JSON list of C-alpha atoms in Angstrom, two decimals:
[
{"chain": "A", "resi": 1, "resn": "GLY", "atom": "CA", "xyz": [76.24, 79.84, 127.96]},
{"chain": "A", "resi": 2, "resn": "ASN", "atom": "CA", "xyz": [78.81, 80.55, 130.91]},
{"chain": "A", "resi": 3, "resn": "SER", "atom": "CA", "xyz": [77.70, 82.54, 133.34]},
{"chain": "A", "resi": 4, "resn": "VAL", "atom": "CA", "xyz": [79.11, 83.54, 137.10]},
{"chain": "A", "resi": 5, "resn": "THR", "atom": "CA", "xyz": [77.26, 85.39, 139.78]},
{"chain": "A", "resi": 6, "resn": "GLN", "atom": "CA", "xyz": [78.82, 86.57, 142.87]},
{"chain": "A", "resi": 7, "resn": "MET", "atom": "CA", "xyz": [77.29, 87.79, 146.14]},
{"chain": "A", "resi": 8, "resn": "GLU", "atom": "CA", "xyz": [75.89, 91.26, 146.22]},
{"chain": "A", "resi": 9, "resn": "GLY", "atom": "CA", "xyz": [78.00, 93.66, 147.88]},
{"chain": "A", "resi": 10, "resn": "PRO", "atom": "CA", "xyz": [79.44, 96.19, 148.60]},
{"chain": "A", "resi": 11, "resn": "VAL", "atom": "CA", "xyz": [81.16, 94.02, 151.94]},
{"chain": "A", "resi": 12, "resn": "THR", "atom": "CA", "xyz": [82.20, 96.21, 154.87]},
{"chain": "A", "resi": 13, "resn": "LEU", "atom": "CA", "xyz": [84.48, 94.74, 157.44]},
{"chain": "A", "resi": 14, "resn": "SER", "atom": "CA", "xyz": [86.78, 95.49, 160.31]},
{"chain": "A", "resi": 15, "resn": "GLU", "atom": "CA", "xyz": [90.31, 94.64, 160.24]},
{"chain": "A", "resi": 16, "resn": "GLU", "atom": "CA", "xyz": [91.13, 91.06, 161.37]},
{"chain": "A", "resi": 17, "resn": "ALA", "atom": "CA", "xyz": [87.42, 90.04, 160.53]},
{"chain": "A", "resi": 18, "resn": "PHE", "atom": "CA", "xyz": [86.85, 86.63, 158.55]},
{"chain": "A", "resi": 19, "resn": "LEU", "atom": "CA", "xyz": [85.65, 87.05, 154.95]},
{"chain": "A", "resi": 20, "resn": "THR", "atom": "CA", "xyz": [83.55, 85.48, 152.77]},
{"chain": "A", "resi": 21, "resn": "ILE", "atom": "CA", "xyz": [82.82, 86.55, 149.24]},
{"chain": "A", "resi": 22, "resn": "ASN", "atom": "CA", "xyz": [80.31, 83.72, 147.09]},
{"chain": "A", "resi": 23, "resn": "CYS", "atom": "CA", "xyz": [80.69, 83.00, 143.72]},
{"chain": "A", "resi": 24, "resn": "THR", "atom": "CA", "xyz": [78.63, 80.38, 142.05]},
{"chain": "A", "resi": 25, "resn": "TYR", "atom": "CA", "xyz": [78.93, 79.62, 138.05]},
{"chain": "A", "resi": 26, "resn": "THR", "atom": "CA", "xyz": [77.27, 77.94, 135.15]},
{"chain": "A", "resi": 27, "resn": "ALA", "atom": "CA", "xyz": [79.34, 76.21, 132.28]},
{"chain": "A", "resi": 28, "resn": "THR", "atom": "CA", "xyz": [79.69, 73.29, 130.24]},
{"chain": "A", "resi": 29, "resn": "GLY", "atom": "CA", "xyz": [82.69, 71.31, 130.27]},
{"chain": "A", "resi": 30, "resn": "TYR", "atom": "CA", "xyz": [85.24, 71.82, 133.00]},
{"chain": "A", "resi": 31, "resn": "PRO", "atom": "CA", "xyz": [86.02, 75.77, 133.30]},
{"chain": "A", "resi": 32, "resn": "SER", "atom": "CA", "xyz": [89.00, 76.70, 135.05]},
{"chain": "A", "resi": 33, "resn": "LEU", "atom": "CA", "xyz": [88.31, 79.41, 137.69]},
{"chain": "A", "resi": 34, "resn": "PHE", "atom": "CA", "xyz": [89.61, 82.42, 138.77]},
{"chain": "A", "resi": 35, "resn": "TRP", "atom": "CA", "xyz": [89.57, 85.58, 141.33]},
{"chain": "A", "resi": 36, "resn": "TYR", "atom": "CA", "xyz": [90.92, 88.80, 140.33]},
{"chain": "A", "resi": 37, "resn": "VAL", "atom": "CA", "xyz": [91.37, 91.70, 142.22]},
{"chain": "A", "resi": 38, "resn": "GLN", "atom": "CA", "xyz": [91.27, 95.70, 141.35]},
{"chain": "A", "resi": 39, "resn": "TYR", "atom": "CA", "xyz": [92.68, 97.92, 143.75]},
{"chain": "A", "resi": 40, "resn": "PRO", "atom": "CA", "xyz": [91.80, 101.65, 143.55]},
{"chain": "A", "resi": 41, "resn": "GLY", "atom": "CA", "xyz": [93.16, 103.11, 140.45]},
{"chain": "A", "resi": 42, "resn": "GLU", "atom": "CA", "xyz": [94.67, 99.85, 139.15]},
{"chain": "A", "resi": 43, "resn": "GLY", "atom": "CA", "xyz": [93.95, 97.33, 136.50]},
{"chain": "A", "resi": 44, "resn": "LEU", "atom": "CA", "xyz": [92.57, 93.62, 137.28]},
{"chain": "A", "resi": 45, "resn": "GLN", "atom": "CA", "xyz": [95.14, 91.69, 139.14]},
{"chain": "A", "resi": 46, "resn": "LEU", "atom": "CA", "xyz": [94.89, 87.39, 139.39]},
{"chain": "A", "resi": 47, "resn": "LEU", "atom": "CA", "xyz": [94.69, 86.70, 142.59]},
{"chain": "A", "resi": 48, "resn": "LEU", "atom": "CA", "xyz": [93.97, 83.10, 142.58]},
{"chain": "A", "resi": 49, "resn": "LYS", "atom": "CA", "xyz": [92.88, 80.04, 140.27]},
{"chain": "A", "resi": 50, "resn": "ALA", "atom": "CA", "xyz": [92.15, 76.55, 140.41]},
{"chain": "A", "resi": 51, "resn": "THR", "atom": "CA", "xyz": [91.87, 74.66, 137.04]},
{"chain": "A", "resi": 52, "resn": "LYS", "atom": "CA", "xyz": [90.09, 71.26, 138.12]},
{"chain": "A", "resi": 53, "resn": "ALA", "atom": "CA", "xyz": [87.67, 70.07, 140.60]},
{"chain": "A", "resi": 54, "resn": "ASP", "atom": "CA", "xyz": [88.73, 70.10, 144.30]},
{"chain": "A", "resi": 55, "resn": "ASP", "atom": "CA", "xyz": [92.01, 72.23, 143.66]},
{"chain": "A", "resi": 56, "resn": "LYS", "atom": "CA", "xyz": [92.43, 74.89, 146.24]},
{"chain": "A", "resi": 57, "resn": "GLY", "atom": "CA", "xyz": [93.86, 77.96, 144.61]},
{"chain": "A", "resi": 58, "resn": "SER", "atom": "CA", "xyz": [95.70, 80.71, 147.49]},
{"chain": "A", "resi": 59, "resn": "ASN", "atom": "CA", "xyz": [97.46, 83.70, 147.44]},
{"chain": "A", "resi": 60, "resn": "LYS", "atom": "CA", "xyz": [98.37, 86.52, 149.94]},
{"chain": "A", "resi": 61, "resn": "GLY", "atom": "CA", "xyz": [96.22, 84.58, 152.61]},
{"chain": "A", "resi": 62, "resn": "PHE", "atom": "CA", "xyz": [93.16, 84.19, 150.43]},
{"chain": "A", "resi": 63, "resn": "GLU", "atom": "CA", "xyz": [91.83, 80.84, 149.25]},
{"chain": "A", "resi": 64, "resn": "ALA", "atom": "CA", "xyz": [89.10, 79.19, 146.96]},
{"chain": "A", "resi": 65, "resn": "THR", "atom": "CA", "xyz": [88.43, 75.83, 146.44]},
{"chain": "A", "resi": 66, "resn": "TYR", "atom": "CA", "xyz": [86.79, 74.43, 143.35]},
{"chain": "A", "resi": 67, "resn": "ARG", "atom": "CA", "xyz": [83.13, 72.60, 144.06]},
{"chain": "A", "resi": 68, "resn": "LYS", "atom": "CA", "xyz": [82.23, 70.93, 141.26]},
{"chain": "A", "resi": 69, "resn": "GLU", "atom": "CA", "xyz": [79.17, 69.44, 143.12]},
{"chain": "A", "resi": 70, "resn": "THR", "atom": "CA", "xyz": [77.93, 72.70, 143.97]},
{"chain": "A", "resi": 71, "resn": "THR", "atom": "CA", "xyz": [79.40, 74.76, 140.87]},
{"chain": "A", "resi": 72, "resn": "SER", "atom": "CA", "xyz": [81.03, 77.11, 143.81]},
{"chain": "A", "resi": 73, "resn": "PHE", "atom": "CA", "xyz": [84.29, 78.78, 144.38]},
{"chain": "A", "resi": 74, "resn": "HIS", "atom": "CA", "xyz": [83.98, 80.87, 147.38]},
{"chain": "A", "resi": 75, "resn": "LEU", "atom": "CA", "xyz": [86.71, 83.25, 148.30]},
{"chain": "A", "resi": 76, "resn": "GLU", "atom": "CA", "xyz": [88.01, 83.40, 152.02]},
{"chain": "A", "resi": 77, "resn": "LYS", "atom": "CA", "xyz": [90.33, 84.98, 154.23]},
{"chain": "A", "resi": 78, "resn": "GLY", "atom": "CA", "xyz": [90.84, 84.64, 157.79]},
{"chain": "A", "resi": 79, "resn": "SER", "atom": "CA", "xyz": [91.90, 88.14, 158.73]},
{"chain": "A", "resi": 80, "resn": "VAL", "atom": "CA", "xyz": [91.29, 90.93, 156.52]},
{"chain": "A", "resi": 81, "resn": "GLN", "atom": "CA", "xyz": [93.31, 94.09, 156.51]},
{"chain": "A", "resi": 82, "resn": "VAL", "atom": "CA", "xyz": [92.65, 97.32, 155.13]},
{"chain": "A", "resi": 83, "resn": "SER", "atom": "CA", "xyz": [94.96, 97.06, 152.76]},
{"chain": "A", "resi": 84, "resn": "ASP", "atom": "CA", "xyz": [92.84, 94.32, 151.07]},
{"chain": "A", "resi": 85, "resn": "SER", "atom": "CA", "xyz": [90.16, 96.76, 150.39]},
{"chain": "A", "resi": 86, "resn": "ALA", "atom": "CA", "xyz": [89.29, 96.72, 146.71]},
{"chain": "A", "resi": 87, "resn": "VAL", "atom": "CA", "xyz": [86.85, 95.23, 144.30]},
{"chain": "A", "resi": 88, "resn": "TYR", "atom": "CA", "xyz": [86.97, 91.23, 143.75]},
{"chain": "A", "resi": 89, "resn": "PHE", "atom": "CA", "xyz": [85.84, 89.65, 140.77]},
{"chain": "A", "resi": 90, "resn": "CYS", "atom": "CA", "xyz": [85.07, 85.74, 140.16]},
{"chain": "A", "resi": 91, "resn": "ALA", "atom": "CA", "xyz": [85.57, 84.42, 136.64]},
{"chain": "A", "resi": 92, "resn": "LEU", "atom": "CA", "xyz": [85.74, 81.47, 134.57]},
{"chain": "A", "resi": 93, "resn": "SER", "atom": "CA", "xyz": [87.18, 80.36, 131.39]},
{"chain": "A", "resi": 94, "resn": "GLY", "atom": "CA", "xyz": [86.19, 77.10, 129.21]},
{"chain": "A", "resi": 95, "resn": "ASP", "atom": "CA", "xyz": [86.76, 75.72, 125.77]},
{"chain": "A", "resi": 96, "resn": "ASN", "atom": "CA", "xyz": [86.76, 77.84, 122.94]},
{"chain": "A", "resi": 97, "resn": "ALA", "atom": "CA", "xyz": [87.94, 77.90, 119.38]},
{"chain": "A", "resi": 98, "resn": "GLY", "atom": "CA", "xyz": [91.46, 78.31, 120.26]},
{"chain": "A", "resi": 99, "resn": "GLY", "atom": "CA", "xyz": [91.57, 75.77, 122.94]},
{"chain": "A", "resi": 100, "resn": "THR", "atom": "CA", "xyz": [91.35, 76.67, 126.35]},
{"chain": "A", "resi": 101, "resn": "SER", "atom": "CA", "xyz": [92.38, 80.25, 127.17]},
{"chain": "A", "resi": 102, "resn": "TYR", "atom": "CA", "xyz": [92.72, 81.81, 130.84]},
{"chain": "A", "resi": 103, "resn": "GLY", "atom": "CA", "xyz": [92.67, 84.96, 128.64]},
{"chain": "A", "resi": 104, "resn": "LYS", "atom": "CA", "xyz": [88.89, 84.60, 127.31]},
{"chain": "A", "resi": 105, "resn": "LEU", "atom": "CA", "xyz": [87.13, 84.91, 130.91]},
{"chain": "A", "resi": 106, "resn": "THR", "atom": "CA", "xyz": [83.49, 85.44, 131.77]},
{"chain": "A", "resi": 107, "resn": "PHE", "atom": "CA", "xyz": [83.51, 87.57, 135.39]},
{"chain": "A", "resi": 108, "resn": "GLY", "atom": "CA", "xyz": [80.66, 88.22, 137.74]},
{"chain": "A", "resi": 109, "resn": "GLN", "atom": "CA", "xyz": [79.59, 91.53, 138.43]},
{"chain": "A", "resi": 110, "resn": "GLY", "atom": "CA", "xyz": [82.06, 92.27, 141.05]},
{"chain": "A", "resi": 111, "resn": "THR", "atom": "CA", "xyz": [81.99, 92.68, 144.88]},
{"chain": "A", "resi": 112, "resn": "ILE", "atom": "CA", "xyz": [83.34, 95.86, 146.26]},
{"chain": "A", "resi": 113, "resn": "LEU", "atom": "CA", "xyz": [84.97, 95.21, 150.04]},
{"chain": "A", "resi": 114, "resn": "THR", "atom": "CA", "xyz": [85.69, 98.08, 152.09]},
{"chain": "A", "resi": 115, "resn": "VAL", "atom": "CA", "xyz": [87.89, 96.97, 155.68]},
{"chain": "A", "resi": 116, "resn": "HIS", "atom": "CA", "xyz": [87.94, 99.92, 158.24]},
{"chain": "A", "resi": 117, "resn": "PRO", "atom": "CA", "xyz": [90.49, 99.84, 161.02]},
{"chain": "B", "resi": 1, "resn": "ASP", "atom": "CA", "xyz": [108.66, 94.87, 131.20]},
{"chain": "B", "resi": 2, "resn": "THR", "atom": "CA", "xyz": [106.04, 97.55, 132.28]},
{"chain": "B", "resi": 3, "resn": "GLY", "atom": "CA", "xyz": [103.16, 95.14, 131.67]},
{"chain": "B", "resi": 4, "resn": "VAL", "atom": "CA", "xyz": [100.18, 95.89, 129.84]},
{"chain": "B", "resi": 5, "resn": "SER", "atom": "CA", "xyz": [99.68, 99.39, 128.41]},
{"chain": "B", "resi": 6, "resn": "GLN", "atom": "CA", "xyz": [96.61, 101.53, 126.77]},
{"chain": "B", "resi": 7, "resn": "ASP", "atom": "CA", "xyz": [96.67, 104.77, 125.46]},
{"chain": "B", "resi": 8, "resn": "PRO", "atom": "CA", "xyz": [94.62, 107.03, 125.88]},
{"chain": "B", "resi": 9, "resn": "ARG", "atom": "CA", "xyz": [93.61, 106.24, 129.68]},
{"chain": "B", "resi": 10, "resn": "HIS", "atom": "CA", "xyz": [90.82, 108.68, 129.33]},
{"chain": "B", "resi": 11, "resn": "LYS", "atom": "CA", "xyz": [88.77, 109.98, 126.20]},
{"chain": "B", "resi": 12, "resn": "ILE", "atom": "CA", "xyz": [85.63, 112.29, 125.69]},
{"chain": "B", "resi": 13, "resn": "THR", "atom": "CA", "xyz": [83.94, 112.42, 122.48]},
{"chain": "B", "resi": 14, "resn": "LYS", "atom": "CA", "xyz": [80.83, 113.55, 120.96]},
{"chain": "B", "resi": 15, "resn": "ARG", "atom": "CA", "xyz": [78.36, 111.52, 119.54]},
{"chain": "B", "resi": 16, "resn": "GLY", "atom": "CA", "xyz": [78.64, 109.95, 116.17]},
{"chain": "B", "resi": 17, "resn": "GLN", "atom": "CA", "xyz": [82.70, 110.67, 116.20]},
{"chain": "B", "resi": 18, "resn": "ASN", "atom": "CA", "xyz": [85.09, 107.55, 115.60]},
{"chain": "B", "resi": 19, "resn": "VAL", "atom": "CA", "xyz": [87.44, 107.02, 118.35]},
{"chain": "B", "resi": 20, "resn": "THR", "atom": "CA", "xyz": [90.86, 104.47, 118.43]},
{"chain": "B", "resi": 21, "resn": "PHE", "atom": "CA", "xyz": [92.37, 103.01, 121.42]},
{"chain": "B", "resi": 22, "resn": "ARG", "atom": "CA", "xyz": [95.58, 101.14, 121.44]},
{"chain": "B", "resi": 23, "resn": "CYS", "atom": "CA", "xyz": [97.07, 98.31, 123.32]},
{"chain": "B", "resi": 24, "resn": "ASP", "atom": "CA", "xyz": [100.33, 97.27, 123.56]},
{"chain": "B", "resi": 25, "resn": "PRO", "atom": "CA", "xyz": [100.87, 94.03, 125.46]},
{"chain": "B", "resi": 26, "resn": "ILE", "atom": "CA", "xyz": [103.44, 92.46, 127.17]},
{"chain": "B", "resi": 27, "resn": "SER", "atom": "CA", "xyz": [106.57, 91.93, 124.44]},
{"chain": "B", "resi": 28, "resn": "GLU", "atom": "CA", "xyz": [106.29, 87.91, 124.46]},
{"chain": "B", "resi": 29, "resn": "HIS", "atom": "CA", "xyz": [102.61, 87.72, 124.69]},
{"chain": "B", "resi": 30, "resn": "ASN", "atom": "CA", "xyz": [100.86, 86.16, 121.57]},
{"chain": "B", "resi": 31, "resn": "ARG", "atom": "CA", "xyz": [97.22, 86.38, 122.71]},
{"chain": "B", "resi": 32, "resn": "LEU", "atom": "CA", "xyz": [95.59, 89.61, 123.12]},
{"chain": "B", "resi": 33, "resn": "TYR", "atom": "CA", "xyz": [92.20, 90.35, 124.41]},
{"chain": "B", "resi": 34, "resn": "TRP", "atom": "CA", "xyz": [89.66, 93.28, 124.73]},
{"chain": "B", "resi": 35, "resn": "TYR", "atom": "CA", "xyz": [87.04, 93.66, 127.36]},
{"chain": "B", "resi": 36, "resn": "ARG", "atom": "CA", "xyz": [84.55, 96.29, 127.90]},
{"chain": "B", "resi": 37, "resn": "GLN", "atom": "CA", "xyz": [83.31, 97.05, 131.70]},
{"chain": "B", "resi": 38, "resn": "THR", "atom": "CA", "xyz": [80.56, 99.49, 132.10]},
{"chain": "B", "resi": 39, "resn": "LEU", "atom": "CA", "xyz": [79.95, 100.80, 135.85]},
{"chain": "B", "resi": 40, "resn": "GLY", "atom": "CA", "xyz": [78.99, 98.29, 138.43]},
{"chain": "B", "resi": 41, "resn": "GLN", "atom": "CA", "xyz": [79.51, 95.36, 136.29]},
{"chain": "B", "resi": 42, "resn": "GLY", "atom": "CA", "xyz": [82.17, 92.86, 135.67]},
{"chain": "B", "resi": 43, "resn": "PRO", "atom": "CA", "xyz": [84.17, 93.19, 132.43]},
{"chain": "B", "resi": 44, "resn": "GLU", "atom": "CA", "xyz": [82.79, 91.58, 129.12]},
{"chain": "B", "resi": 45, "resn": "PHE", "atom": "CA", "xyz": [84.55, 89.80, 126.67]},
{"chain": "B", "resi": 46, "resn": "LEU", "atom": "CA", "xyz": [84.67, 91.34, 123.29]},
{"chain": "B", "resi": 47, "resn": "THR", "atom": "CA", "xyz": [87.08, 89.87, 120.95]},
{"chain": "B", "resi": 48, "resn": "TYR", "atom": "CA", "xyz": [90.78, 88.44, 121.09]},
{"chain": "B", "resi": 49, "resn": "PHE", "atom": "CA", "xyz": [93.65, 87.85, 118.80]},
{"chain": "B", "resi": 50, "resn": "GLN", "atom": "CA", "xyz": [96.49, 85.21, 118.58]},
{"chain": "B", "resi": 51, "resn": "ASN", "atom": "CA", "xyz": [99.44, 86.74, 117.05]},
{"chain": "B", "resi": 52, "resn": "GLU", "atom": "CA", "xyz": [97.70, 88.76, 114.05]},
{"chain": "B", "resi": 53, "resn": "ALA", "atom": "CA", "xyz": [94.92, 86.55, 113.78]},
{"chain": "B", "resi": 54, "resn": "GLN", "atom": "CA", "xyz": [91.51, 87.52, 115.42]},
{"chain": "B", "resi": 55, "resn": "LEU", "atom": "CA", "xyz": [90.07, 84.19, 116.49]},
{"chain": "B", "resi": 56, "resn": "GLU", "atom": "CA", "xyz": [86.83, 85.12, 118.26]},
{"chain": "B", "resi": 57, "resn": "LYS", "atom": "CA", "xyz": [84.38, 87.88, 118.61]},
{"chain": "B", "resi": 58, "resn": "SER", "atom": "CA", "xyz": [81.74, 88.50, 120.46]},
{"chain": "B", "resi": 59, "resn": "ARG", "atom": "CA", "xyz": [78.05, 89.27, 119.69]},
{"chain": "B", "resi": 60, "resn": "LEU", "atom": "CA", "xyz": [78.49, 92.46, 121.75]},
{"chain": "B", "resi": 61, "resn": "LEU", "atom": "CA", "xyz": [80.83, 93.40, 118.99]},
{"chain": "B", "resi": 62, "resn": "SER", "atom": "CA", "xyz": [78.24, 95.61, 116.60]},
{"chain": "B", "resi": 63, "resn": "ASP", "atom": "CA", "xyz": [79.34, 96.00, 112.97]},
{"chain": "B", "resi": 64, "resn": "ARG", "atom": "CA", "xyz": [80.33, 99.92, 114.56]},
{"chain": "B", "resi": 65, "resn": "PHE", "atom": "CA", "xyz": [83.15, 98.35, 116.60]},
{"chain": "B", "resi": 66, "resn": "SER", "atom": "CA", "xyz": [86.56, 96.53, 114.71]},
{"chain": "B", "resi": 67, "resn": "ALA", "atom": "CA", "xyz": [89.74, 95.35, 116.08]},
{"chain": "B", "resi": 68, "resn": "GLU", "atom": "CA", "xyz": [93.05, 94.97, 114.51]},
{"chain": "B", "resi": 69, "resn": "ARG", "atom": "CA", "xyz": [96.58, 93.30, 115.39]},
{"chain": "B", "resi": 70, "resn": "PRO", "atom": "CA", "xyz": [98.31, 93.87, 112.06]},
{"chain": "B", "resi": 71, "resn": "LYS", "atom": "CA", "xyz": [101.78, 92.76, 112.89]},
{"chain": "B", "resi": 72, "resn": "GLY", "atom": "CA", "xyz": [100.99, 90.66, 115.82]},
{"chain": "B", "resi": 73, "resn": "SER", "atom": "CA", "xyz": [102.41, 93.04, 118.53]},
{"chain": "B", "resi": 74, "resn": "PHE", "atom": "CA", "xyz": [99.97, 96.03, 119.38]},
{"chain": "B", "resi": 75, "resn": "SER", "atom": "CA", "xyz": [96.46, 96.14, 118.94]},
{"chain": "B", "resi": 76, "resn": "THR", "atom": "CA", "xyz": [94.19, 99.12, 117.91]},
{"chain": "B", "resi": 77, "resn": "LEU", "atom": "CA", "xyz": [90.26, 99.04, 118.75]},
{"chain": "B", "resi": 78, "resn": "GLU", "atom": "CA", "xyz": [88.07, 101.31, 116.80]},
{"chain": "B", "resi": 79, "resn": "ILE", "atom": "CA", "xyz": [84.70, 102.66, 117.37]},
{"chain": "B", "resi": 80, "resn": "GLN", "atom": "CA", "xyz": [82.88, 104.51, 114.62]},
{"chain": "B", "resi": 81, "resn": "ARG", "atom": "CA", "xyz": [79.79, 106.91, 114.88]},
{"chain": "B", "resi": 82, "resn": "THR", "atom": "CA", "xyz": [79.90, 106.30, 118.58]},
{"chain": "B", "resi": 83, "resn": "GLU", "atom": "CA", "xyz": [76.56, 106.22, 120.90]},
{"chain": "B", "resi": 84, "resn": "GLN", "atom": "CA", "xyz": [76.01, 106.96, 124.28]},
{"chain": "B", "resi": 85, "resn": "GLY", "atom": "CA", "xyz": [75.80, 103.44, 125.32]},
{"chain": "B", "resi": 86, "resn": "ASP", "atom": "CA", "xyz": [79.33, 103.31, 123.97]},
{"chain": "B", "resi": 87, "resn": "SER", "atom": "CA", "xyz": [80.74, 105.08, 127.46]},
{"chain": "B", "resi": 88, "resn": "ALA", "atom": "CA", "xyz": [82.58, 102.69, 129.38]},
{"chain": "B", "resi": 89, "resn": "MET", "atom": "CA", "xyz": [85.93, 101.47, 130.35]},
{"chain": "B", "resi": 90, "resn": "TYR", "atom": "CA", "xyz": [87.88, 99.19, 127.41]},
{"chain": "B", "resi": 91, "resn": "LEU", "atom": "CA", "xyz": [89.98, 97.04, 129.13]},
{"chain": "B", "resi": 92, "resn": "CYS", "atom": "CA", "xyz": [92.96, 94.99, 127.07]},
{"chain": "B", "resi": 93, "resn": "ALA", "atom": "CA", "xyz": [95.01, 91.91, 128.44]},
{"chain": "B", "resi": 94, "resn": "SER", "atom": "CA", "xyz": [97.68, 89.48, 126.86]},
{"chain": "B", "resi": 95, "resn": "SER", "atom": "CA", "xyz": [98.70, 86.27, 127.54]},
{"chain": "B", "resi": 96, "resn": "LEU", "atom": "CA", "xyz": [101.28, 83.75, 126.50]},
{"chain": "B", "resi": 97, "resn": "ARG", "atom": "CA", "xyz": [100.09, 80.38, 125.08]},
{"chain": "B", "resi": 98, "resn": "ARG", "atom": "CA", "xyz": [101.82, 77.73, 124.40]},
{"chain": "B", "resi": 99, "resn": "ALA", "atom": "CA", "xyz": [101.13, 74.49, 125.17]},
{"chain": "B", "resi": 100, "resn": "VAL", "atom": "CA", "xyz": [98.93, 75.99, 127.96]},
{"chain": "B", "resi": 101, "resn": "ASP", "atom": "CA", "xyz": [98.10, 79.14, 128.59]},
{"chain": "B", "resi": 102, "resn": "THR", "atom": "CA", "xyz": [99.68, 81.61, 131.17]},
{"chain": "B", "resi": 103, "resn": "GLU", "atom": "CA", "xyz": [97.30, 83.86, 133.11]},
{"chain": "B", "resi": 104, "resn": "ALA", "atom": "CA", "xyz": [96.25, 87.19, 131.50]},
{"chain": "B", "resi": 105, "resn": "PHE", "atom": "CA", "xyz": [97.52, 90.53, 132.62]},
{"chain": "B", "resi": 106, "resn": "PHE", "atom": "CA", "xyz": [95.09, 93.35, 132.58]},
{"chain": "B", "resi": 107, "resn": "GLY", "atom": "CA", "xyz": [95.88, 96.85, 131.18]},
{"chain": "B", "resi": 108, "resn": "GLN", "atom": "CA", "xyz": [94.51, 99.90, 133.31]},
{"chain": "B", "resi": 109, "resn": "GLY", "atom": "CA", "xyz": [91.91, 100.63, 130.40]},
{"chain": "B", "resi": 110, "resn": "THR", "atom": "CA", "xyz": [90.80, 103.40, 128.59]},
{"chain": "B", "resi": 111, "resn": "ARG", "atom": "CA", "xyz": [88.00, 105.15, 129.80]},
{"chain": "B", "resi": 112, "resn": "LEU", "atom": "CA", "xyz": [85.51, 106.21, 127.08]},
{"chain": "B", "resi": 113, "resn": "THR", "atom": "CA", "xyz": [82.98, 109.03, 127.46]},
{"chain": "B", "resi": 114, "resn": "VAL", "atom": "CA", "xyz": [80.20, 109.79, 124.79]},
{"chain": "B", "resi": 115, "resn": "VAL", "atom": "CA", "xyz": [78.55, 113.21, 125.33]}
]
C-alpha cells in the first residue's frame, strides 16, 4: 500500500536559517504529492502540491520538487521566519475507486518546526 | 463561506457511550472525507463520500463506526460503544470533484477523549 516517511523532528532553527524537511514515499502508479501545514490552533492547510514527476510546487517561499527516481518530495525554504513555526505534513494521493482524489490522502507523521528570533 | 466546520470541537465521554460528530463542508463541495489523527501522528483516512454515496471505507473503520451524508451536504460520524483507543482528533475535509479534483480543505477537527 501507499506510505509516506518524513524526517523525524522536532526541528529547531533560528530566524533566516535554511530549512529542509525530508519526505520519501512508496506508492503504486503516479501519485500526486502534497505538503500541508498546521499552525497552532488551526486546521490543516495545503501549502503546495505537485502532480507529476519533476514538477515543482511553491508557495510562501517554500518549494518542493517531485523526484520520481528517488521517490522524494523534500520541503525547502531559504530563510525561515518565526511565523513559519508549525507542524508540516507530507502526503500523497493515488488512484482509488472514485478516480484520483486529492482529498483521499496518505500522510506522513508530521514534523514540528520551531523558529526562534 | 467560512470553510469546513465541525461540531463539537471537543467531546469527553465515558467508555461505552455513543458519540456523534457533525461536519459541514464548503457549500459547493461534493466530496467529503473523514480522518482520524492521534497524538504525534499524521491523519489517517477513514472514509469518503461523493454527494450522498459512500465510495470507500478504510479497514480502520470498525463496525462500531458509521458515517452518513444523507442529503449530500453535511455528514455525521457516529462511534458506538466508545473505547479508550478511540480517543483522537477526528478531522473532516471537503473538495470539489468535476473533471479533476480541487484541493481538500480541512476543518479544525473534533477532539474526542474517552475516559
